[in-house]
PDB file of C-alpha atoms in Angstrom:
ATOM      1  CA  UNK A   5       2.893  21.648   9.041  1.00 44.00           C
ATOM      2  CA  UNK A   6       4.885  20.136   6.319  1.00 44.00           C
ATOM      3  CA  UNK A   7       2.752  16.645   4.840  1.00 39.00           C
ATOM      4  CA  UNK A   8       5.596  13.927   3.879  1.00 44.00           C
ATOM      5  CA  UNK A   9       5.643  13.028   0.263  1.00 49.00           C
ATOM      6  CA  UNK A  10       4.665   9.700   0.921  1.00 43.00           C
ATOM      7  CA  UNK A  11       1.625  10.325   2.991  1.00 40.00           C
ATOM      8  CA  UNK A  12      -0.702   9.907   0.046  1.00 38.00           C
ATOM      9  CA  UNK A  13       0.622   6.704  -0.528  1.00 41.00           C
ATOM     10  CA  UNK A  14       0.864   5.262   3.354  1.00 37.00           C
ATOM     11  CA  UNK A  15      -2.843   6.947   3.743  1.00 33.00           C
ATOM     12  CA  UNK A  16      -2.531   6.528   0.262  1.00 34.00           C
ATOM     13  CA  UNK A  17       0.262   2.017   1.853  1.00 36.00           C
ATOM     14  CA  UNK A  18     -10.957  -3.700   0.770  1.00 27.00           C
ATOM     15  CA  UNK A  19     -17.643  -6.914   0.975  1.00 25.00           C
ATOM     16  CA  UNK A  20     -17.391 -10.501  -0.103  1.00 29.00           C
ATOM     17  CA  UNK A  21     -20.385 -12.521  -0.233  1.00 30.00           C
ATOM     18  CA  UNK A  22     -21.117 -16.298  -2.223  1.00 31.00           C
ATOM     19  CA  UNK A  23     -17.939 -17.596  -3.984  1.00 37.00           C
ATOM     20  CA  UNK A  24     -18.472 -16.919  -7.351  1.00 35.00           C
ATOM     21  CA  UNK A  25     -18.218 -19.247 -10.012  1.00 36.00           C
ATOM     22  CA  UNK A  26     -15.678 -18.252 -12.297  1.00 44.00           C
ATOM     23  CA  UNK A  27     -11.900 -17.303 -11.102  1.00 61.00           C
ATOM     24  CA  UNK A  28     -11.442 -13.844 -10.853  1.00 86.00           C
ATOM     25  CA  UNK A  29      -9.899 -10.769  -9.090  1.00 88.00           C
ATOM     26  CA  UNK A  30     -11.616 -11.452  -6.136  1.00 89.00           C
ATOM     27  CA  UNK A  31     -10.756 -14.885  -6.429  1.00 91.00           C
ATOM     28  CA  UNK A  32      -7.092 -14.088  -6.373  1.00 92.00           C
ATOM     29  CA  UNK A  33      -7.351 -11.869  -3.716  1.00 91.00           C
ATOM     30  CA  UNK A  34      -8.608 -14.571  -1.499  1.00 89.00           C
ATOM     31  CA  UNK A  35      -6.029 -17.431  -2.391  1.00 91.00           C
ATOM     32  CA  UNK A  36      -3.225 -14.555  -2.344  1.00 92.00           C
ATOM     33  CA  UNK A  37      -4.451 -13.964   1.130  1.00 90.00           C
ATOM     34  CA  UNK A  38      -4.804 -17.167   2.380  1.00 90.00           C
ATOM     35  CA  UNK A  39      -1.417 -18.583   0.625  1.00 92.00           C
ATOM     36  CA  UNK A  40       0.884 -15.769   0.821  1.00 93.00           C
ATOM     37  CA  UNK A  41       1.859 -15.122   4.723  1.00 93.00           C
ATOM     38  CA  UNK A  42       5.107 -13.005   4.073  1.00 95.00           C
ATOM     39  CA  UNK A  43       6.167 -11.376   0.798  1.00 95.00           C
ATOM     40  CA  UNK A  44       8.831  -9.128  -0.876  1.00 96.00           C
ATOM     41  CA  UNK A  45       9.069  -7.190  -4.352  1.00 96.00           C
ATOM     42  CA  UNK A  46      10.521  -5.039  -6.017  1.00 97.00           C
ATOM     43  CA  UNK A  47       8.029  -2.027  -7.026  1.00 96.00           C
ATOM     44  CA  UNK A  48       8.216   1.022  -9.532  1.00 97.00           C
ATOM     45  CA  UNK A  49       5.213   3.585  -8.963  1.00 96.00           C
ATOM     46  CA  UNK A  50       3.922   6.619 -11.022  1.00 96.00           C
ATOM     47  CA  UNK A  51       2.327   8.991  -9.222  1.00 94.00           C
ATOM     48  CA  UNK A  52       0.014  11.781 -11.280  1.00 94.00           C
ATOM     49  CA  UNK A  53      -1.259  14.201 -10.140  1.00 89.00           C
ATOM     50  CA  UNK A  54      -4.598  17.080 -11.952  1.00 85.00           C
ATOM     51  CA  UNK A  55      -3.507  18.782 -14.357  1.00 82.00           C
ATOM     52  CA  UNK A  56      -3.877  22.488 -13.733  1.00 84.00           C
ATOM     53  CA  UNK A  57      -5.650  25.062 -16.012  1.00 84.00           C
ATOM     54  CA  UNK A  58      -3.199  25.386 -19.356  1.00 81.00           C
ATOM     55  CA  UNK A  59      -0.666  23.322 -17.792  1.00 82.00           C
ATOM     56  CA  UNK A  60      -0.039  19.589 -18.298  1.00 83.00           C
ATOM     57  CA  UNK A  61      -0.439  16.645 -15.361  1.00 80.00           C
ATOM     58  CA  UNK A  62       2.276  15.989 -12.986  1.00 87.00           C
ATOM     59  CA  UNK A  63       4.330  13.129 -13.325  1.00 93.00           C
ATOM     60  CA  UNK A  64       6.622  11.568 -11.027  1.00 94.00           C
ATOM     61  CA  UNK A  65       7.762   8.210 -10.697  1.00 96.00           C
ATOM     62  CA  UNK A  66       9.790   6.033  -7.758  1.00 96.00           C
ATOM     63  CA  UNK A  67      11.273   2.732  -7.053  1.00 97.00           C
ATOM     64  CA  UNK A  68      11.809   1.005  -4.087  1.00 97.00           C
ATOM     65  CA  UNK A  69      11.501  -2.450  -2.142  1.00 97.00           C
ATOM     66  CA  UNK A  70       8.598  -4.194  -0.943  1.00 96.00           C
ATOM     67  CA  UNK A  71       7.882  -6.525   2.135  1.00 96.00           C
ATOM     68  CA  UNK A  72       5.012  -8.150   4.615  1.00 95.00           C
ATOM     69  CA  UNK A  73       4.600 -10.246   7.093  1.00 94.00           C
ATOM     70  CA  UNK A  74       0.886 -10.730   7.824  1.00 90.00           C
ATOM     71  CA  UNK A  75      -1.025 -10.031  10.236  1.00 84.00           C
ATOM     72  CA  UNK A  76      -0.442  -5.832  10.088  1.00 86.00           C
ATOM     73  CA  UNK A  77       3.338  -5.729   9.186  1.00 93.00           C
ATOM     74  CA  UNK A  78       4.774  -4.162   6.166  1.00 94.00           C
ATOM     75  CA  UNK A  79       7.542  -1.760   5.188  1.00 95.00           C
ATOM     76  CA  UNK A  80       7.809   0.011   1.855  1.00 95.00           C
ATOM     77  CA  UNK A  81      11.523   1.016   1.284  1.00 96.00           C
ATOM     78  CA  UNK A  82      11.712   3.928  -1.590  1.00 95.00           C
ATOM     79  CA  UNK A  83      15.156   4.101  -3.233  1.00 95.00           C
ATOM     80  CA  UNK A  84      14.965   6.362  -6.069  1.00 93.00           C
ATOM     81  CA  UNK A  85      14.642   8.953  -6.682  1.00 93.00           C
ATOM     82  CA  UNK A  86      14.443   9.898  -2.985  1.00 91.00           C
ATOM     83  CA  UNK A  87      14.979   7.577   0.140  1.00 93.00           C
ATOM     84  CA  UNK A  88      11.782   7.309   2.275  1.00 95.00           C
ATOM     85  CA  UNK A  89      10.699   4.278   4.128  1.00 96.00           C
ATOM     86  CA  UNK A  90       7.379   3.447   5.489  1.00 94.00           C
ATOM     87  CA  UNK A  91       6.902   0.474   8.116  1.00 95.00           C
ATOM     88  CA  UNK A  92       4.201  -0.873   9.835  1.00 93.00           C
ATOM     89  CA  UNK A  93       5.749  -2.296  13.292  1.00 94.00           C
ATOM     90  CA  UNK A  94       1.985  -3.801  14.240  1.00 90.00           C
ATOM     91  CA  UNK A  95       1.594  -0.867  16.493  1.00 93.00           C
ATOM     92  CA  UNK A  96       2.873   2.086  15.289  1.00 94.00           C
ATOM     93  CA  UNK A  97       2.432   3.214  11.285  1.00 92.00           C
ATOM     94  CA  UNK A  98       6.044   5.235  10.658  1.00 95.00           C
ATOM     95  CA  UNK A  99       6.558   7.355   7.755  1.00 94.00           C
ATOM     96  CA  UNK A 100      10.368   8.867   7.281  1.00 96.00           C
ATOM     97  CA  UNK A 101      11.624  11.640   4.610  1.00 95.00           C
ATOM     98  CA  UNK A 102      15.550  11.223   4.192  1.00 94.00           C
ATOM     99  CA  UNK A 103      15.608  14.556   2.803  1.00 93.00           C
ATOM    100  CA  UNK A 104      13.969  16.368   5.234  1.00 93.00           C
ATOM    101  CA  UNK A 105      15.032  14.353   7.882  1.00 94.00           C
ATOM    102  CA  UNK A 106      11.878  14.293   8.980  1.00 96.00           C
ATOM    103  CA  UNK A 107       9.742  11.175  10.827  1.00 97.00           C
ATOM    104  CA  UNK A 108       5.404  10.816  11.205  1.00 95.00           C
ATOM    105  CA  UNK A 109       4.299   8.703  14.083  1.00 94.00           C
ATOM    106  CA  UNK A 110       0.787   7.623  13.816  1.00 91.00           C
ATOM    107  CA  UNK A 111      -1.043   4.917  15.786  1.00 91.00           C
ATOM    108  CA  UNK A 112      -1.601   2.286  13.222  1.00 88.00           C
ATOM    109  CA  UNK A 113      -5.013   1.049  14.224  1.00 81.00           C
ATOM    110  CA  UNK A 114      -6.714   3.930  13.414  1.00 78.00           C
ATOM    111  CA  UNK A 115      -5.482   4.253   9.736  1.00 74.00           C
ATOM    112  CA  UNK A 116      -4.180   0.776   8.717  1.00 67.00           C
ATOM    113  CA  UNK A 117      -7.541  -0.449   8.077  1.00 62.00           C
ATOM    114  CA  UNK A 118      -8.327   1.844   5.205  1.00 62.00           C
ATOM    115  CA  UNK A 119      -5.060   1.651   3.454  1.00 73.00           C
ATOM    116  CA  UNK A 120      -3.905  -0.218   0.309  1.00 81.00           C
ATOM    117  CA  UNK A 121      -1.775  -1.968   2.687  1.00 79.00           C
ATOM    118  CA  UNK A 122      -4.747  -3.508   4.047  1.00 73.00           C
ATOM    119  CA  UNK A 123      -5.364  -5.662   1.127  1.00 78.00           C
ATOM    120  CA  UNK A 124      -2.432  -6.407   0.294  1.00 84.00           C
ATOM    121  CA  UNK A 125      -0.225  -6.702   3.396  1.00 84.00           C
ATOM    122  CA  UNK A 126      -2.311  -6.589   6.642  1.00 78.00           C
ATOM    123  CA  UNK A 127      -5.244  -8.592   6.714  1.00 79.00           C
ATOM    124  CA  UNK A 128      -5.132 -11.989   7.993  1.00 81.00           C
ATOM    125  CA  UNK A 129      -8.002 -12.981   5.712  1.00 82.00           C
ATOM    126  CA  UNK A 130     -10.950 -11.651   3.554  1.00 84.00           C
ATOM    127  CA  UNK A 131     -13.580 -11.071   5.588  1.00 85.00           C
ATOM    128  CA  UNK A 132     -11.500  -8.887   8.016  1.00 81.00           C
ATOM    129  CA  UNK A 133     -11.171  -6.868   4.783  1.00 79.00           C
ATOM    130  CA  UNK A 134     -15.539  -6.214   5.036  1.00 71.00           C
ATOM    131  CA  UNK A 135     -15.606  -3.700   7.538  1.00 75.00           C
ATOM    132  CA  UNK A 136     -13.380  -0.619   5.642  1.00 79.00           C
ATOM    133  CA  UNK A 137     -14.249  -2.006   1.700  1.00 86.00           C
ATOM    134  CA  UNK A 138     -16.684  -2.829  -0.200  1.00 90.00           C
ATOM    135  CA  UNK A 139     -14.758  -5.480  -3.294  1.00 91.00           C
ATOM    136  CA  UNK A 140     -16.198  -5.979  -6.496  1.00 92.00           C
ATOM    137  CA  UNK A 141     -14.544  -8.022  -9.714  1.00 93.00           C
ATOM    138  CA  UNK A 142     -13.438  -5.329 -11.965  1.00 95.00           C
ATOM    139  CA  UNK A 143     -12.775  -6.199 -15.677  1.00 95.00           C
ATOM    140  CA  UNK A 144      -9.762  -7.594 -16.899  1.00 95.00           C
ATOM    141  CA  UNK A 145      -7.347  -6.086 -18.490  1.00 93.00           C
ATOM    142  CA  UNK A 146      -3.376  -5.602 -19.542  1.00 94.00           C
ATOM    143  CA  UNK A 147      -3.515  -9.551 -19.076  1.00 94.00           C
ATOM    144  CA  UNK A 148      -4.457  -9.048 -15.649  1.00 96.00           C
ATOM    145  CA  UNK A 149      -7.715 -10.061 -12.843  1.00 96.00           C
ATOM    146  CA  UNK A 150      -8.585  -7.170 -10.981  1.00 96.00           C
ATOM    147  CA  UNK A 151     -10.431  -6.265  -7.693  1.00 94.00           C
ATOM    148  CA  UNK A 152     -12.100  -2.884  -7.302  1.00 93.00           C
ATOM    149  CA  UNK A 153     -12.022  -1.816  -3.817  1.00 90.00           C
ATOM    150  CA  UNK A 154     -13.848   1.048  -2.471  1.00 88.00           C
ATOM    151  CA  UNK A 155     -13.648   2.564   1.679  1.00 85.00           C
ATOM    152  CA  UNK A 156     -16.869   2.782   3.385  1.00 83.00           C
ATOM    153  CA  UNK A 157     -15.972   5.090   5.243  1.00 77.00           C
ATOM    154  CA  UNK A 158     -16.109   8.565   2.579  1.00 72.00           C
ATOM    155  CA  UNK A 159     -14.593  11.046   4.462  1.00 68.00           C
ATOM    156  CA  UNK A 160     -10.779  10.045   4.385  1.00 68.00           C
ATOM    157  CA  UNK A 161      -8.341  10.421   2.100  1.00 76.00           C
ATOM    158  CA  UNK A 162      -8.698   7.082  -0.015  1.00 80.00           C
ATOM    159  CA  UNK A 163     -10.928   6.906  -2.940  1.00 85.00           C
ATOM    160  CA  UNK A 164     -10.728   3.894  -4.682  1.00 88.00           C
ATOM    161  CA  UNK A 165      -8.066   0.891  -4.949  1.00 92.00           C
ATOM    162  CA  UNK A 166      -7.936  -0.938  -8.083  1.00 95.00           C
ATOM    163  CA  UNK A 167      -5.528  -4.756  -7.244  1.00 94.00           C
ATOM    164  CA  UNK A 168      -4.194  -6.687 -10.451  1.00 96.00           C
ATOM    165  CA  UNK A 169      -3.588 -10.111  -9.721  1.00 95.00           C
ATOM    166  CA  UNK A 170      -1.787 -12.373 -12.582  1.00 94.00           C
ATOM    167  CA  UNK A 171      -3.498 -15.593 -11.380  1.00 90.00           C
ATOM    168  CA  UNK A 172      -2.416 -15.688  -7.368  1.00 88.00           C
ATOM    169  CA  UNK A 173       0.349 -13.165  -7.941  1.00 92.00           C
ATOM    170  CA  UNK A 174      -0.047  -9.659  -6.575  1.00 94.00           C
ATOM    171  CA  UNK A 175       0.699  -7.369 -10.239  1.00 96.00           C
ATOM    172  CA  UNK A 176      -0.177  -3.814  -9.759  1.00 96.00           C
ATOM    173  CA  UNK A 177      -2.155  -1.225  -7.499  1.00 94.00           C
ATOM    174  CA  UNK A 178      -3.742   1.648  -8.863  1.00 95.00           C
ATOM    175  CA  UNK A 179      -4.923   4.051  -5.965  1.00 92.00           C
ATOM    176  CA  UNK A 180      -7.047   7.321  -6.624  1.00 91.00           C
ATOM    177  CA  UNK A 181      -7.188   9.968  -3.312  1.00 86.00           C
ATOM    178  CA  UNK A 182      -9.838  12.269  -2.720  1.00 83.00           C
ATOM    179  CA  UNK A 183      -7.699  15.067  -4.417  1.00 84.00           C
ATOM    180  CA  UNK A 184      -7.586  12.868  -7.471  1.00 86.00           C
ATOM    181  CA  UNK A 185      -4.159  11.859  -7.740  1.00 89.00           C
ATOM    182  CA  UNK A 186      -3.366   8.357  -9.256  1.00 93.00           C
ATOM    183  CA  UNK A 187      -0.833   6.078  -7.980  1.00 93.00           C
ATOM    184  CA  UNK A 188      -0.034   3.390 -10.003  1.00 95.00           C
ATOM    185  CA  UNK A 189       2.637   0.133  -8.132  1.00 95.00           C
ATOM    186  CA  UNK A 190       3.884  -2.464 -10.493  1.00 96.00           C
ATOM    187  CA  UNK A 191       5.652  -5.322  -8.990  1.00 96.00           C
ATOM    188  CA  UNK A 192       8.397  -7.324 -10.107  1.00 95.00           C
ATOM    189  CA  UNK A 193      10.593  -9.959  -8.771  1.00 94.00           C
ATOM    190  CA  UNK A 194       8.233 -11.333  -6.293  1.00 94.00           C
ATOM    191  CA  UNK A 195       9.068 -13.762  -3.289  1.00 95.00           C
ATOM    192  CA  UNK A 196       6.209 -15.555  -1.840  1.00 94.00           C
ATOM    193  CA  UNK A 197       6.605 -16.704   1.962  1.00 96.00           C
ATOM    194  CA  UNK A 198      10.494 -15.736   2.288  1.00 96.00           C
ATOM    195  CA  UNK A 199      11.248 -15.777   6.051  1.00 96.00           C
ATOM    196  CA  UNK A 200      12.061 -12.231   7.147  1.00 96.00           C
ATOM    197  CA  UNK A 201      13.616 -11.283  10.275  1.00 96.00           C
ATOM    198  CA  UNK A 202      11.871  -9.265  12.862  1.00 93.00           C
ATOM    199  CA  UNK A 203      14.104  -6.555  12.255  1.00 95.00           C
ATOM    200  CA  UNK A 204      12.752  -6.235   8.785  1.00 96.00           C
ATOM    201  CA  UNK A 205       9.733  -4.200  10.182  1.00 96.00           C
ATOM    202  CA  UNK A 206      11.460  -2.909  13.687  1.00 96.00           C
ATOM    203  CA  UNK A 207      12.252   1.567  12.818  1.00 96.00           C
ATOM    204  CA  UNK A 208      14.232   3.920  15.346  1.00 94.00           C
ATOM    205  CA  UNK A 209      14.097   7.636  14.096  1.00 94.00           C
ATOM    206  CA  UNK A 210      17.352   8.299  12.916  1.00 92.00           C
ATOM    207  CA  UNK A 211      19.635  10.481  15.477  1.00 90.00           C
ATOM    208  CA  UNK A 212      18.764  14.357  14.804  1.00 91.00           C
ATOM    209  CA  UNK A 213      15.505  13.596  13.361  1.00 93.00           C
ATOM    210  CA  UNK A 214      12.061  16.058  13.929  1.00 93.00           C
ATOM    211  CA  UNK A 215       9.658  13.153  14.782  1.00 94.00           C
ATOM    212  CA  UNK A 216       5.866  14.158  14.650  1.00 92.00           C
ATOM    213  CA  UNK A 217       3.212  12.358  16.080  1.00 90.00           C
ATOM    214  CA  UNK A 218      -0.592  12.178  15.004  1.00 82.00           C
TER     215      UNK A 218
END
């Protein structure tokens, strides 16, 4: 069965205890949560993937649109250098190849909680966040606060999920899956709180399409 492209990145789409005393990524996390209820960007990301005996890594990069509506709605809309959309309806987690003209259909409670989405898009607050990661502070770096967030659960396909935060603003994502690919989001143009219409995360499979359900 043929795995869409974007799988990595949908499947691929975070423990907090005291407050601490200093501001940092986990910090920002919180107030991003707490403060930002909808969002859209724009986002460029850089997928890489192990290099192979004698042969160089794999490069490819992407660009697309951005946009949540919390609780457990989002929809990534990829542009170039392919069009593929993912959307999270708040029931149903939909994943659609252009190209291939092809549509996944998965139930989105049983995979939203482990997803980069869930930090960034889905949760209503932190601690709903406790059950699937374990968050740490990570250093800072490139002028950013970073979060280090790691799934509990070890058997899926989600190894770590590195959030940059400039101050409250949601930066960059850098995601590692179990295969070892790195995805890398950087966002840019950010709206915080725009009202969105419901149609924004509503998805019909396109007449003609080969719809697949998990």
């Amino acid at each position: 069965m043929h795995v869409p492209r974007l799988s990595a990145v949908a499947l691929v789409w975070f423990a907090l205890g005291a407050p601490v005393a200093r501001a940092d990524g986990l910090q920002n996390l919180d107030a991003f949560i707490r403060h930002s209820r909808s969002g859209s960007a724009d986002f460029t990301q850089t997928v890489t993937a192990p290099a192979k005996p004698g042969q160089p890594a794999r490069v490819k990069t992407s660009s697309g649109r951005f946009e949540f509506q919390r609780p457990s709605r989002f929809r990534f809309d990829y542009q170039k250098p392919f069009v593929q959309t993912i959307v999270a309806d708040g029931k149903t987690l939909w994943l659609y190849d252009a190209d291939l003209n092809q549509v996944t259909q998965r139930a989105q409670a049983q995979v939203l909680g482990q997803t980069p989405a869930a930090l960034i898009a889905a949760a209503p607050d932190l601690r709903a966040l406790q059950a699937e990661f374990t968050l740490a502070a990570a250093p800072d770096r490139d002028g950013l606060q970073w979060v280090s967030a790691t799934p509990k659960q070890r058997d899926g396909q989600l190894q770590q999920v590195l959030v940059g935060f400039d101050g409250e603003r949601l930066a960059a994502l850098e995601i590692v899956d179990s295969l070892g690919q790195r995805s890398v989001l950087k966002f840019g143009r950010i709206e915080v709180n725009p009202a969105l219409p419901a149609s924004t995360f509503e998805f019909k499979p396109p007449a003609g399409a080969d719809v697949l359900r998990q």
